[in-house]
């Protein structure tokens, strides 16, 4: 079981993560939606597609762009479509 935590709170938990380029991608049903706020940030990966980002809002603090996902992917990355990955101090263990 992999757990993502930030600001002393579990924000995602799953035993079905997919690891790509060292990042654990959590299935959409594994995240605790109350901590995730969509924003307007987007980046492009040359082989996965366009990523969208979430801000995390936990215990009164905000971690901007700390989670990302690919709402649509290339054929090569379709196994992580909609899955969520983390950075910016989010710990996955």
Coordinates of C-alpha atoms in Angstrom, one line a residue:
X1 CA 0.0 0.0 0.0
X2 CA 1.4 3.4 -1.0
X3 CA 0.4 6.5 0.8
X4 CA 0.8 10.2 -0.2
X5 CA 1.0 12.6 2.7
X6 CA 1.4 16.4 3.0
X7 CA 1.0 18.7 6.0
X8 CA 0.4 15.7 8.3
X9 CA -2.6 14.4 6.3
X10 CA -3.0 11.4 4.1
X11 CA -4.2 12.7 0.8
X12 CA -4.1 9.5 -1.3
X13 CA -3.8 5.8 -0.6
X14 CA -3.6 2.8 -3.0
X15 CA -2.0 -0.5 -3.6
X16 CA -2.5 0.0 -7.4
X17 CA -0.1 2.9 -8.2
X18 CA 1.8 2.9 -11.5
X19 CA 5.4 4.0 -11.4
X20 CA 6.7 6.1 -14.3
X21 CA 10.0 8.0 -14.3
X22 CA 10.2 7.5 -10.5
X23 CA 6.8 9.0 -9.7
X24 CA 3.9 7.0 -8.2
X25 CA 0.7 7.7 -10.1
X26 CA -2.4 7.1 -7.9
X27 CA -5.7 5.9 -9.4
X28 CA -8.3 8.7 -9.4
X29 CA -10.5 6.9 -6.8
X30 CA -7.5 6.8 -4.4
X31 CA -7.3 10.5 -3.8
X32 CA -9.2 12.3 -1.1
X33 CA -11.0 14.9 -3.2
X34 CA -11.6 17.3 -0.4
X35 CA -7.9 18.3 -0.4
X36 CA -7.6 18.8 -4.2
X37 CA -8.5 22.1 -6.0
X38 CA -8.2 22.3 -9.8
X39 CA -6.2 25.2 -11.2
X40 CA -5.3 26.6 -14.6
X41 CA -1.7 25.2 -14.7
X42 CA -0.8 23.0 -17.7
X43 CA 2.5 21.5 -18.9
X44 CA 3.3 19.3 -21.8
X45 CA 5.3 16.1 -21.8
X46 CA 6.6 15.1 -25.2
X47 CA 5.5 11.5 -24.8
X48 CA 2.6 11.5 -22.2
X49 CA 0.6 14.6 -23.3
X50 CA -0.7 17.7 -21.6
X51 CA -0.8 17.6 -17.8
X52 CA -3.3 19.4 -15.6
X53 CA -2.5 20.4 -12.0
X54 CA -4.1 20.6 -8.6
X55 CA -3.4 22.8 -5.6
X56 CA -3.5 20.9 -2.3
X57 CA -5.4 22.6 0.5
X58 CA -4.7 20.8 3.8
X59 CA -5.1 22.1 7.4
X60 CA -5.3 25.7 6.2
X61 CA -2.3 25.6 4.0
X62 CA -2.0 25.6 0.2
X63 CA 0.6 23.8 -1.9
X64 CA 0.3 25.2 -5.4
X65 CA 0.7 22.8 -8.3
X66 CA 1.7 19.9 -6.0
X67 CA -0.3 17.3 -7.9
X68 CA -0.7 16.6 -11.6
X69 CA -2.5 14.2 -13.9
X70 CA -3.1 13.6 -17.6
X71 CA -6.9 13.9 -18.4
X72 CA -6.0 12.7 -21.9
X73 CA -2.8 10.8 -22.8
X74 CA -0.8 9.6 -25.8
X75 CA -1.1 5.9 -26.6
X76 CA 2.2 5.3 -24.8
X77 CA 0.8 6.7 -21.5
X78 CA -2.8 5.5 -21.6
X79 CA -2.1 3.4 -18.5
X80 CA -2.0 6.5 -16.3
X81 CA -4.9 8.5 -17.9
X82 CA -6.5 10.3 -15.0
X83 CA -4.0 9.0 -12.4
X84 CA -2.5 11.6 -10.0
X85 CA 1.2 12.1 -9.1
X86 CA 2.8 14.4 -6.6
X87 CA 5.9 16.5 -5.9
X88 CA 6.6 19.8 -3.9
X89 CA 7.1 18.1 -0.6
X90 CA 4.4 15.5 -0.8
X91 CA 5.8 12.2 0.6
X92 CA 4.9 8.9 -1.0
X93 CA 5.8 5.8 1.1

